[in-house]
Short mmCIF file of N, CA and C in Angstrom, two decimals:
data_model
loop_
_atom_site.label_atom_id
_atom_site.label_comp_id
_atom_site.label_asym_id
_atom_site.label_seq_id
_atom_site.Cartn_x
_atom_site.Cartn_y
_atom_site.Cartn_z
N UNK A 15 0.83 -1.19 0.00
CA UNK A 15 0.00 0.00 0.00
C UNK A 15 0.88 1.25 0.00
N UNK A 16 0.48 2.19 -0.75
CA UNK A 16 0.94 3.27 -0.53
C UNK A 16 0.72 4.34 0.91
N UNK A 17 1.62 5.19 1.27
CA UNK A 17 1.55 5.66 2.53
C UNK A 17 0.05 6.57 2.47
N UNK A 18 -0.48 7.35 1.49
CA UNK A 18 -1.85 7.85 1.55
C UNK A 18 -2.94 6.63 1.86
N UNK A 19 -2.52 5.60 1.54
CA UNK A 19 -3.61 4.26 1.09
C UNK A 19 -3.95 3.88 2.59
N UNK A 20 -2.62 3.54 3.28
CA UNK A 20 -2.23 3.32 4.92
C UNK A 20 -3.08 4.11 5.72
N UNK A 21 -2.95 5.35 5.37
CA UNK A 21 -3.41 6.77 6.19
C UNK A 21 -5.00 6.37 5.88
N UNK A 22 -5.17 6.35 5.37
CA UNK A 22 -7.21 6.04 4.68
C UNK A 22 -6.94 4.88 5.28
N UNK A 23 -6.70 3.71 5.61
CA UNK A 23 -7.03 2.54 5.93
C UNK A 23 -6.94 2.38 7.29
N UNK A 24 -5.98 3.24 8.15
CA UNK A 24 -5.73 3.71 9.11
C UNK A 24 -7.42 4.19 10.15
N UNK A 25 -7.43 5.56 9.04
CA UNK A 25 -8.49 6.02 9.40
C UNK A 25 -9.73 5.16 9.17
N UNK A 26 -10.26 4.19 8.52
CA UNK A 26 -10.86 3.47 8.58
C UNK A 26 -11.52 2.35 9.85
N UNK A 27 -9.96 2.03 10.33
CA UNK A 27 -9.70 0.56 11.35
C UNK A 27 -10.12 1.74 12.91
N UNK A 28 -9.67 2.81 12.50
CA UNK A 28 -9.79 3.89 14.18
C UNK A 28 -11.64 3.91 13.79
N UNK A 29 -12.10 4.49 12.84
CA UNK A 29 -13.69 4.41 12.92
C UNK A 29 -14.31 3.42 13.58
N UNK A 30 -13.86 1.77 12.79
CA UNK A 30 -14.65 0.82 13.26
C UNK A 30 -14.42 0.99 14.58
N UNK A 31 -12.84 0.99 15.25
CA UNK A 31 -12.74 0.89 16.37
C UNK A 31 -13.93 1.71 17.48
N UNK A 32 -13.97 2.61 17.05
CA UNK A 32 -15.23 4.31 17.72
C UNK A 32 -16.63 4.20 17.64
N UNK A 33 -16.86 2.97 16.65
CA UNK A 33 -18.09 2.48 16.59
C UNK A 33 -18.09 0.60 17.21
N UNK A 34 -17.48 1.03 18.15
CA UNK A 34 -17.11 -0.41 18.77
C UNK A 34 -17.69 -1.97 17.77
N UNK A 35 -17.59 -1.88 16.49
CA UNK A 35 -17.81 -3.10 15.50
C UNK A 35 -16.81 -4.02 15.60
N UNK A 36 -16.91 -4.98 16.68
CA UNK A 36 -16.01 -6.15 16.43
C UNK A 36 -15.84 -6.65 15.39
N UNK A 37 -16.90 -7.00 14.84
CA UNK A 37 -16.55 -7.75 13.04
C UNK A 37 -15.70 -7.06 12.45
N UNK A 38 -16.24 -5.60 12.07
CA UNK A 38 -15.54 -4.83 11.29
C UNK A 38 -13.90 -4.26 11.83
N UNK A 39 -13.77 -4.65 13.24
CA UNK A 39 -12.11 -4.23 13.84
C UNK A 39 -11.76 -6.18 13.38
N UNK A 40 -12.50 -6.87 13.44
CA UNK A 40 -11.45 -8.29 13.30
C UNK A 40 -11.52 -8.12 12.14
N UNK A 41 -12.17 -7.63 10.87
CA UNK A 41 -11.64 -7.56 9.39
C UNK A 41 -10.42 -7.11 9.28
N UNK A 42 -9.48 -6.07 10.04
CA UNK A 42 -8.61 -5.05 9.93
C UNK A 42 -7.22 -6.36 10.61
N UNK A 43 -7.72 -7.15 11.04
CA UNK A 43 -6.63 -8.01 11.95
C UNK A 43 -6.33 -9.63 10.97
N UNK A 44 -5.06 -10.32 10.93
CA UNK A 44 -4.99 -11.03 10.95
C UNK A 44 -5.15 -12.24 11.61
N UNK A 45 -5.68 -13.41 11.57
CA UNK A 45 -6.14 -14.15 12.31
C UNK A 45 -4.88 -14.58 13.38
N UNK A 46 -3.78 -14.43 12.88
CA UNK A 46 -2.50 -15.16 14.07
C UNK A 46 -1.92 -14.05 14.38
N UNK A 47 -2.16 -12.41 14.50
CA UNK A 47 -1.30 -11.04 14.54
C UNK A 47 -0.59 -11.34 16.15
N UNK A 48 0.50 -11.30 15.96
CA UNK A 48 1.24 -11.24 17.15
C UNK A 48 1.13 -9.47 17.86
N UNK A 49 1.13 -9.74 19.02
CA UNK A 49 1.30 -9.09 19.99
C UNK A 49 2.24 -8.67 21.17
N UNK A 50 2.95 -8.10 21.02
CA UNK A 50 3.98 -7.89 21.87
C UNK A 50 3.57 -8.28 23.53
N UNK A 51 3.95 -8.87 24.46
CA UNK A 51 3.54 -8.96 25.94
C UNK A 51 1.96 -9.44 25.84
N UNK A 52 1.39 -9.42 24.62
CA UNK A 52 0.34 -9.79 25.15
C UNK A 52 -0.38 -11.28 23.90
N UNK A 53 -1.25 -11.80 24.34
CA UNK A 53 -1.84 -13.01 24.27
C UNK A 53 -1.61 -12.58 22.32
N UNK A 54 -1.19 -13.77 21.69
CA UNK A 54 -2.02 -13.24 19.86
C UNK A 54 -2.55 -13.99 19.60
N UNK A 55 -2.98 -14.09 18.24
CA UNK A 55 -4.58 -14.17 17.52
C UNK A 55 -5.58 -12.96 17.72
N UNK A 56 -6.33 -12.99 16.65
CA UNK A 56 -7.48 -12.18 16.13
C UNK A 56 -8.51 -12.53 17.67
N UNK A 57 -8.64 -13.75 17.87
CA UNK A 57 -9.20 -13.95 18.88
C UNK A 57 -9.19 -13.43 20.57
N UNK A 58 -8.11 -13.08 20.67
CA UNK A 58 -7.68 -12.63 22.12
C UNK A 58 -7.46 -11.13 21.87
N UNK A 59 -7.03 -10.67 20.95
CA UNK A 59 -7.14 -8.78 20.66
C UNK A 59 -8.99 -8.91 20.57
N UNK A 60 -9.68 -9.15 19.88
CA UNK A 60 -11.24 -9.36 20.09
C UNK A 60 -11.73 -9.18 21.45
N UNK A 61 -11.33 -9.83 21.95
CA UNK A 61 -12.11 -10.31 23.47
C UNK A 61 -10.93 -9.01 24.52
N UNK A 62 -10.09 -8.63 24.30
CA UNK A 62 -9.23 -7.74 24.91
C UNK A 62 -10.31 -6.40 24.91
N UNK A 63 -10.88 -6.40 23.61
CA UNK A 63 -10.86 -4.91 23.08
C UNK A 63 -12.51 -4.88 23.68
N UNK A 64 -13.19 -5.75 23.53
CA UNK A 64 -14.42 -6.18 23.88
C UNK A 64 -14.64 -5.88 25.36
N UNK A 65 -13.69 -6.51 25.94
CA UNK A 65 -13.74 -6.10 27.59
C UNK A 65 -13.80 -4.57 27.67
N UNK A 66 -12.94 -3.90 27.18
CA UNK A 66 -12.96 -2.87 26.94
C UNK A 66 -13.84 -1.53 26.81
N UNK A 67 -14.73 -2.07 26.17
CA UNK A 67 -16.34 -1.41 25.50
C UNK A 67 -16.92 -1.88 26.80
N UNK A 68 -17.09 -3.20 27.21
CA UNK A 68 -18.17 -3.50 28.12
C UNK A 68 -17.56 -2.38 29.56
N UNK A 69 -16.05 -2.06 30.20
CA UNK A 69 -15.92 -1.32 30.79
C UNK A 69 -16.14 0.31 30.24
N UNK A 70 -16.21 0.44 29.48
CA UNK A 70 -15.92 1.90 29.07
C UNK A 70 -17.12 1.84 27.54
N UNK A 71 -18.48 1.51 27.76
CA UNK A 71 -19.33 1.87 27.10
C UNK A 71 -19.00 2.99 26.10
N UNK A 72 -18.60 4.14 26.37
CA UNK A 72 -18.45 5.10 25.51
C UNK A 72 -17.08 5.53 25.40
N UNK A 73 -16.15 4.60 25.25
CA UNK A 73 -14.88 4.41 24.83
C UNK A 73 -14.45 5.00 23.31
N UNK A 74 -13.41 6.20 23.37
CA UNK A 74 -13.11 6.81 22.28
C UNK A 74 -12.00 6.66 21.97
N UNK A 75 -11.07 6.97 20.84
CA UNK A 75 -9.91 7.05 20.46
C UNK A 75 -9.79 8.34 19.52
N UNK A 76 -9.09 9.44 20.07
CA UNK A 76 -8.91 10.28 19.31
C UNK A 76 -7.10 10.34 18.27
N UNK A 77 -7.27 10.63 16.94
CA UNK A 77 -5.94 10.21 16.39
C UNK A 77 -4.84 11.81 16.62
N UNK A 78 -3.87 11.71 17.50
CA UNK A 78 -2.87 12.26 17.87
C UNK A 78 -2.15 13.18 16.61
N UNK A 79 -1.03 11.84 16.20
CA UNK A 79 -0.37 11.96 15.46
C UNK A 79 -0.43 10.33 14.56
N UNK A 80 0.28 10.19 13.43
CA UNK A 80 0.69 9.14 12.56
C UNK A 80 1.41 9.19 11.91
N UNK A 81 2.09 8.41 11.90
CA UNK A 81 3.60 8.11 10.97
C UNK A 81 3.46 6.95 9.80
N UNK A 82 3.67 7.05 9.12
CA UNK A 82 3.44 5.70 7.61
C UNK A 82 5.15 5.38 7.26
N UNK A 83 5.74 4.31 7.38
CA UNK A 83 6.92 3.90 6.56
C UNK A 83 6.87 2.55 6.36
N UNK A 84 7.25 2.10 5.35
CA UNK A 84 7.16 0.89 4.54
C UNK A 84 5.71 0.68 5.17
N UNK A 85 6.07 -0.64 6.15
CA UNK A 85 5.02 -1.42 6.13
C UNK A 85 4.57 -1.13 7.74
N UNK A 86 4.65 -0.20 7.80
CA UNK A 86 4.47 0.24 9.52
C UNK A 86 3.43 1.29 9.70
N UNK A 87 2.66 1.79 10.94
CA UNK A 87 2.02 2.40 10.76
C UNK A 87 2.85 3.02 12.45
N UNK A 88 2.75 3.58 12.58
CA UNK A 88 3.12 4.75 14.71
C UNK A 88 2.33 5.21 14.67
N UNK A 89 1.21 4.89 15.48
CA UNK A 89 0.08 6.01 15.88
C UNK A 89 0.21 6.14 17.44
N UNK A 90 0.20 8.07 17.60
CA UNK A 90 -0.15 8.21 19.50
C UNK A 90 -1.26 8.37 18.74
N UNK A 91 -2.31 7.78 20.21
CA UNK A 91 -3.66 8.37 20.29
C UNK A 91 -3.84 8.55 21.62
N UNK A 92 -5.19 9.16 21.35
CA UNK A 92 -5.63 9.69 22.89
C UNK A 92 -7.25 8.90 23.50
N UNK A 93 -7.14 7.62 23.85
CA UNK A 93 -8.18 7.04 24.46
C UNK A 93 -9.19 7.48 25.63
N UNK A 94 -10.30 7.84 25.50
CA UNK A 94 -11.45 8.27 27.06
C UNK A 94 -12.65 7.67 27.10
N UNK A 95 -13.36 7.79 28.27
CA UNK A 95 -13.90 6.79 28.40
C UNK A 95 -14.59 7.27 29.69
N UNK A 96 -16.08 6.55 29.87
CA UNK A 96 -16.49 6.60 31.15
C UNK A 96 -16.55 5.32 32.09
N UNK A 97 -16.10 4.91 33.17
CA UNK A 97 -15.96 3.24 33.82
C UNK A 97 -17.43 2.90 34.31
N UNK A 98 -18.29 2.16 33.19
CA UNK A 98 -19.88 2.05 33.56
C UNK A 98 -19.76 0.69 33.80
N UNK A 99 -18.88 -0.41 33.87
CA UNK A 99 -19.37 -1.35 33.95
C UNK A 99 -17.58 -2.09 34.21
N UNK A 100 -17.67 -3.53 34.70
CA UNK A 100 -16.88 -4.10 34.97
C UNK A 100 -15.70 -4.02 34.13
N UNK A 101 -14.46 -3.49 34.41
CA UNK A 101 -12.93 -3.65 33.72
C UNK A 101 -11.81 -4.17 34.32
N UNK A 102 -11.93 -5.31 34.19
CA UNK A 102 -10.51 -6.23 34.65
C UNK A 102 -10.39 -6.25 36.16
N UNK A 103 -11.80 -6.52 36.65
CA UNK A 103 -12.12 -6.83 37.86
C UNK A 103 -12.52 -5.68 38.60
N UNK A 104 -12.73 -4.44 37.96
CA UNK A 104 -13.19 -3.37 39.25
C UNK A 104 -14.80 -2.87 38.75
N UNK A 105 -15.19 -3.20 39.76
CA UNK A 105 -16.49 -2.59 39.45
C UNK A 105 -16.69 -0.82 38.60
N UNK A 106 -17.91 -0.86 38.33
CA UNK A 106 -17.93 0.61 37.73
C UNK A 106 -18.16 1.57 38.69
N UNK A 107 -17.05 2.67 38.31
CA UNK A 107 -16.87 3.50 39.30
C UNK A 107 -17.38 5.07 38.65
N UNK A 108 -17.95 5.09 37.75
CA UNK A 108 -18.32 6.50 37.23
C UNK A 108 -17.36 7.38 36.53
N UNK A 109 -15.63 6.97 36.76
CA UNK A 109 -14.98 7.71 36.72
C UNK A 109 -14.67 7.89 35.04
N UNK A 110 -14.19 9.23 34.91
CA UNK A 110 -13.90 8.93 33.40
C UNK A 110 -12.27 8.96 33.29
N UNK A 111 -11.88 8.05 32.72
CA UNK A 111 -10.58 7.95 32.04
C UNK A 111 -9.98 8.55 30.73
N UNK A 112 -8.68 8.93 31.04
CA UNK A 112 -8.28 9.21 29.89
C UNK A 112 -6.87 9.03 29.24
N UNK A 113 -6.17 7.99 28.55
CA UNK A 113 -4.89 7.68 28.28
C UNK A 113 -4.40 7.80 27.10
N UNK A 114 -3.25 8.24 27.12
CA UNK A 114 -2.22 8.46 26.07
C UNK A 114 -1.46 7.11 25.63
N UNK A 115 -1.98 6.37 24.27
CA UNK A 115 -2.27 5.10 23.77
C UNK A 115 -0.69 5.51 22.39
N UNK A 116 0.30 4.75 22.99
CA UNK A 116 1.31 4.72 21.41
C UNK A 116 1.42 3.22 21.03
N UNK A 117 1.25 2.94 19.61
CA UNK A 117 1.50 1.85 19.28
C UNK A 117 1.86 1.90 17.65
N UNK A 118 2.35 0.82 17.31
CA UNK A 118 3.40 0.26 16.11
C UNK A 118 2.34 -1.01 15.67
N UNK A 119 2.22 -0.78 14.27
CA UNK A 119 1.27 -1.89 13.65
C UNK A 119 2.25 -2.58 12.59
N UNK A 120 2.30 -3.38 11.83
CA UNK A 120 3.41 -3.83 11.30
C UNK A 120 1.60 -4.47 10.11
N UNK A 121 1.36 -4.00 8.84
CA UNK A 121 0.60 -3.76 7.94
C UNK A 121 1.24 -5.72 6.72
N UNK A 122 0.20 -6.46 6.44
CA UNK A 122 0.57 -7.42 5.27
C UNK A 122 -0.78 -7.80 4.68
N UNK A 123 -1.30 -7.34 3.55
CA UNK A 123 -2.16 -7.59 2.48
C UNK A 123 -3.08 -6.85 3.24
N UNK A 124 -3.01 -5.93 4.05
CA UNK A 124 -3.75 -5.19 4.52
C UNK A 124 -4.73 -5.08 6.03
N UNK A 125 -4.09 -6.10 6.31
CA UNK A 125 -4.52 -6.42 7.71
C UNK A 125 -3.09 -6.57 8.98
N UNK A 126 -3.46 -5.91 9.91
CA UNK A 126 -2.67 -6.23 10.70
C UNK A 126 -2.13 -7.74 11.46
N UNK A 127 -0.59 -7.75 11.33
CA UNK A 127 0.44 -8.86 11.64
C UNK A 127 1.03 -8.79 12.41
N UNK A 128 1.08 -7.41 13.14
CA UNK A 128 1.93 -7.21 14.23
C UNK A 128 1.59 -6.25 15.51
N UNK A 129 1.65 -6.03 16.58
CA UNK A 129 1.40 -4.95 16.87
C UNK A 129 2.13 -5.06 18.48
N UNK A 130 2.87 -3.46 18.74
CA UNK A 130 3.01 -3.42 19.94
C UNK A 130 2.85 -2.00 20.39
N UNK A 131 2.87 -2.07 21.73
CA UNK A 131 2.34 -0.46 21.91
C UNK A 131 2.28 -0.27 23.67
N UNK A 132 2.02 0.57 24.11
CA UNK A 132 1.90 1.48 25.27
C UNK A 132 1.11 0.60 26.11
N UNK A 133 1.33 0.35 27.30
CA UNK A 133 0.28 -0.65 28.81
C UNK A 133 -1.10 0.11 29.27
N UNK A 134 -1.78 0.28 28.12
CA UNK A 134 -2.85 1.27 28.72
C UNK A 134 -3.24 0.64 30.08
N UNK A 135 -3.82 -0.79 30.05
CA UNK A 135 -4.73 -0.87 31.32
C UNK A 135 -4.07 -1.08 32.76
N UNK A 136 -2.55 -0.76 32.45
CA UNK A 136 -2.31 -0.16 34.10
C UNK A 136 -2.70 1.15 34.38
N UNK A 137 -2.32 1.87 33.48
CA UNK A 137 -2.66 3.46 33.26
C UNK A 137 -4.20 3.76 34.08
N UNK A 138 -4.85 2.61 32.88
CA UNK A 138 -6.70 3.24 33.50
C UNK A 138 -6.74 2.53 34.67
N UNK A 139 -6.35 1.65 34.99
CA UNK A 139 -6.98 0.79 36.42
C UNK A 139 -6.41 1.92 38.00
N UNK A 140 -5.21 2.22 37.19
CA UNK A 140 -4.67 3.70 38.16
C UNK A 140 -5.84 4.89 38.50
N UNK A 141 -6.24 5.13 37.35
CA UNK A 141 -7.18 6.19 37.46
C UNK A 141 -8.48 5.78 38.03
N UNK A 142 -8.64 4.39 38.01
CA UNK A 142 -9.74 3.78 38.31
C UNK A 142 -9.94 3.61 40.23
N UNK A 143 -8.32 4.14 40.62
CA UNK A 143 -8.17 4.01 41.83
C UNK A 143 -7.69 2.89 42.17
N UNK A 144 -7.21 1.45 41.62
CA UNK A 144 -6.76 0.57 41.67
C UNK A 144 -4.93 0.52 41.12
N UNK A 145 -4.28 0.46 42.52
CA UNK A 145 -2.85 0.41 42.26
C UNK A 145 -1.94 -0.32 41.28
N UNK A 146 -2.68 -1.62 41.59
CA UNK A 146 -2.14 -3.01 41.03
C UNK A 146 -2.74 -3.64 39.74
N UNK A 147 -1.44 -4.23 38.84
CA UNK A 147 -2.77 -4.52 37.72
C UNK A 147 -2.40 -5.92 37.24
#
């Protein structure tokens, strides 16, 4: 893909993401995409991101900045959120969150193969008032 093509496809995968469409965010993923520190498969980023929504119902991602080279994508973003419902064991606390999200996508036939990036959910469980994560 070309780096404009990336940037549109980019912006695409952040929409579905904002319209919390699992289908349409596992179209954007490869079924075996490795994950740095964390679990891979399409299957476990799914159910990661899912938890996610169910804690933070109105869970956003705003796009920062972006970088395009070869086959890479660097996006900061800026994730918020209100805690309405259970996230990684803490009840909903009303609070709203808000984290500074960097991550590295590594792009093949157009779906993501790679990805590593920033520990958001120590970040929010902090704000959530919970030390430990």
């Amino acid at each position: 893909m070309e780096p404009w093509e990336m940037r549109e496809w980019f912006g695409d995968y952040l929409d579905a993401s904002n319209r919390h469409d699992l289908d349409a965010i596992r179209s954007f993923l490869d079924p075996g995409v490795r994950r740095a520190h964390l679990p891979g498969g399409a299957d476990a980023w799914i159910s990661d991101v899912a938890d996610l929504f169910h804690g933070f119902p109105d869970w956003r991602w705003r796009r920062i900045q972006l970088i395009v080279e070869d086959d890479r994508i660097a996006a900061h973003l800026r994730g918020s959120g209100t805690h309405l419902g259970v996230f990684r064991g803490v009840a909903a606390t009303r609070r709203h969150a808000n984290v500074a999200e960097f991550a590295m996508y590594r792009l093949a036939s157009g779906r993501i193969v790679e990805y590593s990036g920033s520990d958001t959910d120590r970040e929010l469980l902090a704000q959530l008032g919970r030390t430990e994560a």
